[in-house]
Short mmCIF file of C-alpha atoms in Angstrom, two decimals:
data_model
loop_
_atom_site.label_atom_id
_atom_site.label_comp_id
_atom_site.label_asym_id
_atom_site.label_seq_id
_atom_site.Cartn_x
_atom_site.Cartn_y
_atom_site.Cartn_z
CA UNK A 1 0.00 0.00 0.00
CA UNK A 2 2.84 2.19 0.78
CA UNK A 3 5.17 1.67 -2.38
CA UNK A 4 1.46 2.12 -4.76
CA UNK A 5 0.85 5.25 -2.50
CA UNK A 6 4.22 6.71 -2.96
CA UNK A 7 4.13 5.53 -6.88
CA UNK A 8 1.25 7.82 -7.48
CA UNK A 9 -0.30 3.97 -8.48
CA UNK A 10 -3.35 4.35 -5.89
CA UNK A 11 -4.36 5.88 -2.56
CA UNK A 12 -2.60 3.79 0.30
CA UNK A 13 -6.31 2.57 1.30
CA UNK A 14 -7.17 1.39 -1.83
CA UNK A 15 -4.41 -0.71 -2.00
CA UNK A 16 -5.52 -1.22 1.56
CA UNK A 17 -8.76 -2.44 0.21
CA UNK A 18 -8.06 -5.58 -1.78
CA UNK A 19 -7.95 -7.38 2.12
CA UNK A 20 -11.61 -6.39 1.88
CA UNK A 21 -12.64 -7.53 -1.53
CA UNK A 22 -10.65 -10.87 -0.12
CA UNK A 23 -12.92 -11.77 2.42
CA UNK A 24 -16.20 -10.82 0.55
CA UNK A 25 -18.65 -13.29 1.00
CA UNK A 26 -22.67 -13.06 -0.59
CA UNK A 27 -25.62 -12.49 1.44
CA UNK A 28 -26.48 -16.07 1.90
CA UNK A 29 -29.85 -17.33 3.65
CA UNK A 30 -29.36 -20.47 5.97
CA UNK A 31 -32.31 -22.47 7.30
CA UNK A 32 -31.86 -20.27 11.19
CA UNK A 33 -31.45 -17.03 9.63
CA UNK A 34 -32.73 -14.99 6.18
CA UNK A 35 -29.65 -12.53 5.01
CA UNK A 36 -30.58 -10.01 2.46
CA UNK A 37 -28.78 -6.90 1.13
CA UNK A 38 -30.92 -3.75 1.18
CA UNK A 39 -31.07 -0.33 2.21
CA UNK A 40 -32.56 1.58 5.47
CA UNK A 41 -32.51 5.33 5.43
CA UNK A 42 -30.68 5.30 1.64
CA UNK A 43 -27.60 3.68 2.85
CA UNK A 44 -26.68 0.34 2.72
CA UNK A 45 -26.64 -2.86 4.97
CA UNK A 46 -26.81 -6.49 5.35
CA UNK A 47 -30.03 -7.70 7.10
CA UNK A 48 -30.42 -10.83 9.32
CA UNK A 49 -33.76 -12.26 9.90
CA UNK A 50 -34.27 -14.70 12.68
CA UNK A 51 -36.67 -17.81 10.62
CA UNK A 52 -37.83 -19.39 13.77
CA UNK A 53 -41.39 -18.04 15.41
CA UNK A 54 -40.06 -15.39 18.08
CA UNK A 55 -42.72 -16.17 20.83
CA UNK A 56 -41.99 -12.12 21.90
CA UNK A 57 -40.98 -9.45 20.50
CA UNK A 58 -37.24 -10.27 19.40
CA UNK A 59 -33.98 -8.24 20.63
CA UNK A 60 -32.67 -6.07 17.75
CA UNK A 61 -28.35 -4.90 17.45
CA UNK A 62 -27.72 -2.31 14.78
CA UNK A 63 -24.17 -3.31 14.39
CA UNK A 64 -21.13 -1.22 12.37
CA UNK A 65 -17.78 -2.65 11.17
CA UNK A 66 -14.27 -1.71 11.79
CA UNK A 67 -11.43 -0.97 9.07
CA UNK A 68 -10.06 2.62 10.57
CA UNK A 69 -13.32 4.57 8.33
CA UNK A 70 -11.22 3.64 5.69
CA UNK A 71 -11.78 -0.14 4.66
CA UNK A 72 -14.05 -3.17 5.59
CA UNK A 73 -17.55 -4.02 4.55
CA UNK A 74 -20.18 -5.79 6.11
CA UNK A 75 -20.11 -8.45 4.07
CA UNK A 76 -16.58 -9.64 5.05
CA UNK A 77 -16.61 -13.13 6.36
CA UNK A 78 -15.86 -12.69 9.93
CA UNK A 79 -18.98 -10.39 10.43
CA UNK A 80 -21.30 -12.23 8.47
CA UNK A 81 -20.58 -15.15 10.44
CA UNK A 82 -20.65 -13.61 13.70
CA UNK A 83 -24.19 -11.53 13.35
CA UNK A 84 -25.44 -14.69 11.63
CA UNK A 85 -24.24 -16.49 14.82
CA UNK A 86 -25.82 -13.56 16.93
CA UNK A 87 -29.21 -13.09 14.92
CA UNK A 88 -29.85 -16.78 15.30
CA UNK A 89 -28.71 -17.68 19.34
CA UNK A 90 -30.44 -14.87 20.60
CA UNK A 91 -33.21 -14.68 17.93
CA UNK A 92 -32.48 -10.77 17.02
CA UNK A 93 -33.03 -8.50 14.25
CA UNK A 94 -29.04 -7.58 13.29
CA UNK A 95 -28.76 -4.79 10.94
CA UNK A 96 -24.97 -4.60 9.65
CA UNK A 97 -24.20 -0.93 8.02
CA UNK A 98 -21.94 -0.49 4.87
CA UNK A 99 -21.89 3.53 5.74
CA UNK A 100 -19.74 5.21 3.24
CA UNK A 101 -15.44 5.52 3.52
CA UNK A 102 -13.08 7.78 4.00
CA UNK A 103 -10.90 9.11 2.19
CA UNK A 104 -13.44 9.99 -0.63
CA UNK A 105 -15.97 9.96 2.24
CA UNK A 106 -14.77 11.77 5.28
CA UNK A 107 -15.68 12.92 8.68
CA UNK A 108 -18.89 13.20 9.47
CA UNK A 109 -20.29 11.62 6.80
CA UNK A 110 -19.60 7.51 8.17
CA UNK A 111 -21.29 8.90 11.10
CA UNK A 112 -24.04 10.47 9.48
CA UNK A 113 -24.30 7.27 7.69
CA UNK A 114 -24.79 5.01 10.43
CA UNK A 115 -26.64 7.38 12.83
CA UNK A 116 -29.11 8.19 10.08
CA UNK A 117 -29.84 4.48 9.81
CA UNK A 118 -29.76 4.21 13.70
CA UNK A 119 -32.58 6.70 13.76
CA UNK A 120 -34.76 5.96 11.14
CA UNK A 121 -34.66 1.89 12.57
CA UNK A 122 -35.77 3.50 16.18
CA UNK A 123 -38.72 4.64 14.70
CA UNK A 124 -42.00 2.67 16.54
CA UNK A 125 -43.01 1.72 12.65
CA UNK A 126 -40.13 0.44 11.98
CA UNK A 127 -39.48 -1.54 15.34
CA UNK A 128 -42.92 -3.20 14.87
CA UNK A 129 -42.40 -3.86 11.26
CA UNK A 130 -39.72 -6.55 12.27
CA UNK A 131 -40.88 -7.18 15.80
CA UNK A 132 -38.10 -6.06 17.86
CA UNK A 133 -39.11 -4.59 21.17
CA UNK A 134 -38.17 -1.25 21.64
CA UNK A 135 -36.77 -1.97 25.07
CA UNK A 136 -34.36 -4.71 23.82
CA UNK A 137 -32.11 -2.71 21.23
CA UNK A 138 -28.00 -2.42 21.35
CA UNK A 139 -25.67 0.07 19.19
CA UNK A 140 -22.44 -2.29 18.62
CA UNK A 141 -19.29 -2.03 16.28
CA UNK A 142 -15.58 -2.86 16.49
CA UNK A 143 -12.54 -0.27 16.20
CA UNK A 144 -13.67 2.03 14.40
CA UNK A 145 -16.92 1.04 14.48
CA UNK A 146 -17.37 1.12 18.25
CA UNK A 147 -15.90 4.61 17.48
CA UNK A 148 -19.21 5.18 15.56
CA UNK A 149 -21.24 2.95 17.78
CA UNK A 150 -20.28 5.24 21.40
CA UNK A 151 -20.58 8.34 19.10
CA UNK A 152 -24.27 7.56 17.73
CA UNK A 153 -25.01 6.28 21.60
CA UNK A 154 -23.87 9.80 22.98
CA UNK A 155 -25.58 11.37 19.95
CA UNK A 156 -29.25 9.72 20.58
CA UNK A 157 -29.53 11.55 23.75
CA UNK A 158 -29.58 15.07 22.13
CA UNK A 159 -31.90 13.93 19.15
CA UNK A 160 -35.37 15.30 20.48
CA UNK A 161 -36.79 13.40 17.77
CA UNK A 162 -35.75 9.69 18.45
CA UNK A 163 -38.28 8.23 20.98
CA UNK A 164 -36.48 4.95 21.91
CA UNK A 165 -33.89 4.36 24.01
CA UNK A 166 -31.12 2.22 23.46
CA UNK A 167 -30.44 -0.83 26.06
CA UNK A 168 -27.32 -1.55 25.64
CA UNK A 169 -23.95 0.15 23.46
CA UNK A 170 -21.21 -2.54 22.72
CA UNK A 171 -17.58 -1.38 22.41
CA UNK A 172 -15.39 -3.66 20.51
CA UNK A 173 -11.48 -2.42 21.06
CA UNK A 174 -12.79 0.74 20.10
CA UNK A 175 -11.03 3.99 18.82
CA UNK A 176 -12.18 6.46 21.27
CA UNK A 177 -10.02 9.92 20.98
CA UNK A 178 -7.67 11.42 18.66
CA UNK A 179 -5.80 13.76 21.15
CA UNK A 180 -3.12 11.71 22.57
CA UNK A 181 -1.61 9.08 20.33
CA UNK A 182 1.33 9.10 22.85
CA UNK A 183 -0.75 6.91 25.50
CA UNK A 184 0.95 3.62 27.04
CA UNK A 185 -0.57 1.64 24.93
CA UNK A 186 0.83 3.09 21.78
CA UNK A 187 4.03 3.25 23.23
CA UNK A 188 3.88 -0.93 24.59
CA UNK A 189 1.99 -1.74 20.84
CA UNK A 190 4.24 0.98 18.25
CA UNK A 191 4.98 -2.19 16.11
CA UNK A 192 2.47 -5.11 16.95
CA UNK A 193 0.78 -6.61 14.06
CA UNK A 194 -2.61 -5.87 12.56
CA UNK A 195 -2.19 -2.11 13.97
CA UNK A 196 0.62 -0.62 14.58
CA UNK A 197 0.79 2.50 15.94
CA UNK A 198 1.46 4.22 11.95
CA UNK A 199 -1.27 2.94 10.52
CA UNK A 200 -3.67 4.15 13.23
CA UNK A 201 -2.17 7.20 12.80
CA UNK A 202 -2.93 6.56 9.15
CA UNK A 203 -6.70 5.96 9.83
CA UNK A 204 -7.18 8.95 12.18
CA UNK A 205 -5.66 11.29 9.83
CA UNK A 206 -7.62 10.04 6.79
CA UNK A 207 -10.62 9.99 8.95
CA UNK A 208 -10.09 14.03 8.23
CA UNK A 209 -8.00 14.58 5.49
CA UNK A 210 -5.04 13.44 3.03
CA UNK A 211 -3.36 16.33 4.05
CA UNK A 212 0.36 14.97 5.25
CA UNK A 213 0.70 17.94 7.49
CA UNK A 214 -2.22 16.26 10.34
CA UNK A 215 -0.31 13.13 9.36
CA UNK A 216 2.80 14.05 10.77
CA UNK A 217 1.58 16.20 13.37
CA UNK A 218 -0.28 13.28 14.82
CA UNK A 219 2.55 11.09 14.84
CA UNK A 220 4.58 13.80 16.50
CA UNK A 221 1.78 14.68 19.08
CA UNK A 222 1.72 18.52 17.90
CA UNK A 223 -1.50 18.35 16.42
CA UNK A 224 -3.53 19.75 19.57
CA UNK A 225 -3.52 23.67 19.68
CA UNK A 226 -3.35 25.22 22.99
CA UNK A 227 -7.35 26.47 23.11
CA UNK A 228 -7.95 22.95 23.15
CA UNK A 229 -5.91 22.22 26.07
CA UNK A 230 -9.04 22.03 28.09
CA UNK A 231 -10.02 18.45 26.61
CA UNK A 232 -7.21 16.68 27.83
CA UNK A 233 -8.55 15.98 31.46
CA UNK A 234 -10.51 13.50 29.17
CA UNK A 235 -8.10 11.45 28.27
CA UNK A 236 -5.58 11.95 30.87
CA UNK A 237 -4.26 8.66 31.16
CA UNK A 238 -2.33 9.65 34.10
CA UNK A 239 -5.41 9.66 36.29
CA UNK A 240 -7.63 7.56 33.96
CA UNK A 241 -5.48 4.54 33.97
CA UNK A 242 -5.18 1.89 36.89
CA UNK A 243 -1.27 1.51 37.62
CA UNK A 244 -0.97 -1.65 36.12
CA UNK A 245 -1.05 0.00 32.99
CA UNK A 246 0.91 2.95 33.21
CA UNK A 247 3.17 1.21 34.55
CA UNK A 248 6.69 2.58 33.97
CA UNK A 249 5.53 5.00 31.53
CA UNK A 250 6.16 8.98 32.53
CA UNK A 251 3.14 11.69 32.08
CA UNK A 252 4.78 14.51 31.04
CA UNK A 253 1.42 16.30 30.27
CA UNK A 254 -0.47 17.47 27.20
CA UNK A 255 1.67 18.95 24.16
CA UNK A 256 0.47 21.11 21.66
CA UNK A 257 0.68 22.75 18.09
CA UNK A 258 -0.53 25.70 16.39
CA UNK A 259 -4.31 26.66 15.70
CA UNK A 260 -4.16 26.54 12.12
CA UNK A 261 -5.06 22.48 11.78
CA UNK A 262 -7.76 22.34 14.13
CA UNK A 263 -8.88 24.97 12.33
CA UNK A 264 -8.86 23.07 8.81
CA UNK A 265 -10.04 20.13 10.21
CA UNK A 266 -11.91 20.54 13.55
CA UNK A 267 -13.26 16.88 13.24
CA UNK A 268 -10.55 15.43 15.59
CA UNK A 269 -11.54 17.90 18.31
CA UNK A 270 -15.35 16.67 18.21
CA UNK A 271 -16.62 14.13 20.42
CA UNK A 272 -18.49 12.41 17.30
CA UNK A 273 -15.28 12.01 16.14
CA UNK A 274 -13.65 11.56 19.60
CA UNK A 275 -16.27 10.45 21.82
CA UNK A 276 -13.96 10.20 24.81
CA UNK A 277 -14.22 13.77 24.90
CA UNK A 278 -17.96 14.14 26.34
CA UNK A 279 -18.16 15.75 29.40
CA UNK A 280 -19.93 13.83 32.25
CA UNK A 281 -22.90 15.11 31.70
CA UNK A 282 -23.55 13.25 28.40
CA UNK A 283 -21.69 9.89 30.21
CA UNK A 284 -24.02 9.66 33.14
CA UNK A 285 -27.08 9.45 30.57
CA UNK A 286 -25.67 6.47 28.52
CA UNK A 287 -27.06 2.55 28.95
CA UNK A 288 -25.69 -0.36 29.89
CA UNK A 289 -22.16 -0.84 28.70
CA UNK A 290 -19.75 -3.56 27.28
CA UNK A 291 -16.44 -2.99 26.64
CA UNK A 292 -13.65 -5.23 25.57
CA UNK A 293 -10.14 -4.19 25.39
CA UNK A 294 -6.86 -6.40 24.42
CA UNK A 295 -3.30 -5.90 26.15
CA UNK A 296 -1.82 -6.14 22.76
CA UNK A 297 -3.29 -3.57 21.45
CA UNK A 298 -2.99 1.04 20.42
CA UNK A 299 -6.37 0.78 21.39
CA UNK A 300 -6.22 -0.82 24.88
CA UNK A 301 -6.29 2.84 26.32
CA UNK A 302 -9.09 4.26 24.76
CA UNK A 303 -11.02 1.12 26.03
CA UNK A 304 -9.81 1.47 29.43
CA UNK A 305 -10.31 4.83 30.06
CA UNK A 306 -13.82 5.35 28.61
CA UNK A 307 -14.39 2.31 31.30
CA UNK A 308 -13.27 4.31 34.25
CA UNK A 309 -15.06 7.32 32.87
CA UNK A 310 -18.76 5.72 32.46
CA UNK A 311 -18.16 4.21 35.72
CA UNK A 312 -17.21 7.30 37.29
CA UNK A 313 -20.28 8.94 35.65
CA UNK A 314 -22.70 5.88 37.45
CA UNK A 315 -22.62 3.92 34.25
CA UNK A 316 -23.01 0.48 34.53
CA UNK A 317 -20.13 -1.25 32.90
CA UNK A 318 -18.81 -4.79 32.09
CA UNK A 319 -15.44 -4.09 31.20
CA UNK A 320 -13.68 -7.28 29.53
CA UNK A 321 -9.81 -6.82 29.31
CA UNK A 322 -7.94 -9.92 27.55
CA UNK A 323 -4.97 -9.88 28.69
CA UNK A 324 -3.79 -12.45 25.86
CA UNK A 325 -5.25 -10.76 22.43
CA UNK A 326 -4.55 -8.56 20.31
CA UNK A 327 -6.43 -6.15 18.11
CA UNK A 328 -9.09 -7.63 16.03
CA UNK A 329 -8.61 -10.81 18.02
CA UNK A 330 -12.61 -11.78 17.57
CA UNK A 331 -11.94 -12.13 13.45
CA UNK A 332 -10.12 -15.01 13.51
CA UNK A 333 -12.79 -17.40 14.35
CA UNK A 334 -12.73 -19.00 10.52
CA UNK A 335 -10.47 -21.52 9.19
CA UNK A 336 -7.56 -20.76 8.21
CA UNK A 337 -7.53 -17.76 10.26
CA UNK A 338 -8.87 -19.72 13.25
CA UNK A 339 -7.62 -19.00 16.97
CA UNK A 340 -8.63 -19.91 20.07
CA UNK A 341 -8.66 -16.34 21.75
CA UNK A 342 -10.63 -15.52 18.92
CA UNK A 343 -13.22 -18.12 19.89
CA UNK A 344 -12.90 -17.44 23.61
CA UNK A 345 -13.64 -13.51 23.03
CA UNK A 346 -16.23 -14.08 20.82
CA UNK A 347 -18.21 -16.79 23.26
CA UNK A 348 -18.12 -14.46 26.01
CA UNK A 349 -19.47 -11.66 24.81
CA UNK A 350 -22.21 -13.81 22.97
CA UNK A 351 -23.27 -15.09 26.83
CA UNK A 352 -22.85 -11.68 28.27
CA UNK A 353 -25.50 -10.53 25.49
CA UNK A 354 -27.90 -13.56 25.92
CA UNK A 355 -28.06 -12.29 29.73
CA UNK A 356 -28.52 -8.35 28.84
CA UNK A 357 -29.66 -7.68 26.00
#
């Protein structure tokens, strides 16, 4: 992706994109579960219909996939067997959104893609047109996707017009904040595989712009101008993170650039974008929350600290940190990309939403 990108060949996610197109797999119906491409709201998603007579009104997860905003699709393998798996154990309406990419589609329009879906699926006609129960409804994603998934939760509360509240927000190693990409966990994870700490700096930057200039400030943590300076209590990892994670690692406080980015691209400074940046007063009013996080991962902080924030706001929280896994450890459930982590992660959150959702 790099050489093709520096070639003038393609865009470094294009390149990054033929992963996707790899893993593609058709919307297939099975005899538990009906899986149809369509549309809801004019954007696209893959639809999973439970076949078997609900008895109730069925539990309902509007679900969005990672790939840094820039790659992925719901049709990948991984996901379609997972919300297959989910849509038929705990006999749920699972909408999977293909909202549009960056970089020809770029902050706020992912989010607008998946919240306007979000919203038009909480409508009471829409709930009883698939016979979900209003009560028994979950936002859910993975990296990026939980990035979308906390945003549209936090965003639901200020929408005077959406009736129904969500049950439950799931937060798969999500990407919380672009402030500080200087936490522990970028520093422990700067070369693991699957993410290292460039390419999320990649993804957040692209999130907002091709423009090299956030690039590199982001990877030198001088992206952040001083008027700002009041958001980092947020993601102060100094007093957000338990010890055990900071471990060695030295605070030496916020560090900043000039205005002149921010004011370009002011998407990295907004908490739809960032959602670890809401104050308290949005936290306290969110549901019932699971979070996983993996040691191995640039992510583990955001995770963490968004943990000790909702639980500090009176949140309830299940907080799952696997202390063996990496990023994207819950893919590789799939011959010949099979592991037992993989399994183990998955399995546990599937029980944890059989009891909550």
């Amino acid at each position: 992706s790099e050489a093709a990108d520096l070639l003038g060949l393609a865009h470094y996610m294009e390149s990054m994109r033929l992963i996707t197109v790899l893993e593609l797999v058709p919307a297939t119906s099975d005899e538990n579960v009906t899986v149809t491409d369509t549309e809801l709201s004019n954007v696209p998603v893959r639809l999973y219909l439970p076949r078997r007579a609900p008895g109730r009104l069925r539990r309902a997860m509007l679900y969005f996939h990672g790939g840094g905003w820039c790659v992925g699709d719901a049709g990948m393998k991984s996901y379609d067997h997972m919300l297959r798996r989910i849509s038929n154990e705990l006999n749920a309406v699972v909408v999977s959104v293909n909202y549009r990419l960056a970089p020809e589609h770029r902050f706020p329009v992912p989010f607008e893609d998946v919240y306007s879906v979000t919203k038009f699926f909480l409508q009471s006609e829409v709930l009883s047109q698939y016979g979900v129960d209003p009560a028994r409804v979950c936002v859910a994603g993975d990296s990026a996707g939980g990035n979308l998934a906390a945003a549209v939760a936090q965003q639901l509360l200020e929408d005077p017009g959406v009736q129904t509240k969500l049950k439950v927000q799931i937060l798969l190693y999500p990407a919380l904040q672009a402030l500080d990409l200087d936490l522990p966990s970028y520093r422990d994870n700067t070369d693991k595989p699957l993410l290292p700490r460039s390419l999320m700096v990649r993804f957040w930057s692209e999130y907002f712009t091709s423009d090299p200039a956030l690039r590199e400030a982001m990877a030198s943590s001088r992206h952040v101008p001083t008027e700002a300076g009041h958001l980092f209590q947020f993601v102060n990892w100094s007093h957000w993170l338990p010890a055990e994670m900071r471990k060695a690692h030295e605070y030496s406080g916020a560090t900043f650039g000039g205005a002149e980015l921010a004011r370009r691209y002011p998407g990295f400074l907004d908490p739809r974008a960032s959602p670890l940046l809401a104050s308290e007063a949005v936290l306290r009013r969110l549901p019932l929350t699971y979070i996983l996080s993996c040691e191995h991962d640039v992510l583990r902080d955001d995770g963490v600290m968004y943990a000790r924030r909702l639980r500090a706001a009176g949140v309830t929280v299940t907080h799952h940190h696997a202390k063996d896994a990496f990023h994207a450890a819950m893919m590789f459930i799939l011959w010949p990309l099979e592991l037992a982590v993989g399994h183990r992660l998955f399995n546990t959150y599937l029980d944890w939403l059989k009891e909550n959702l």
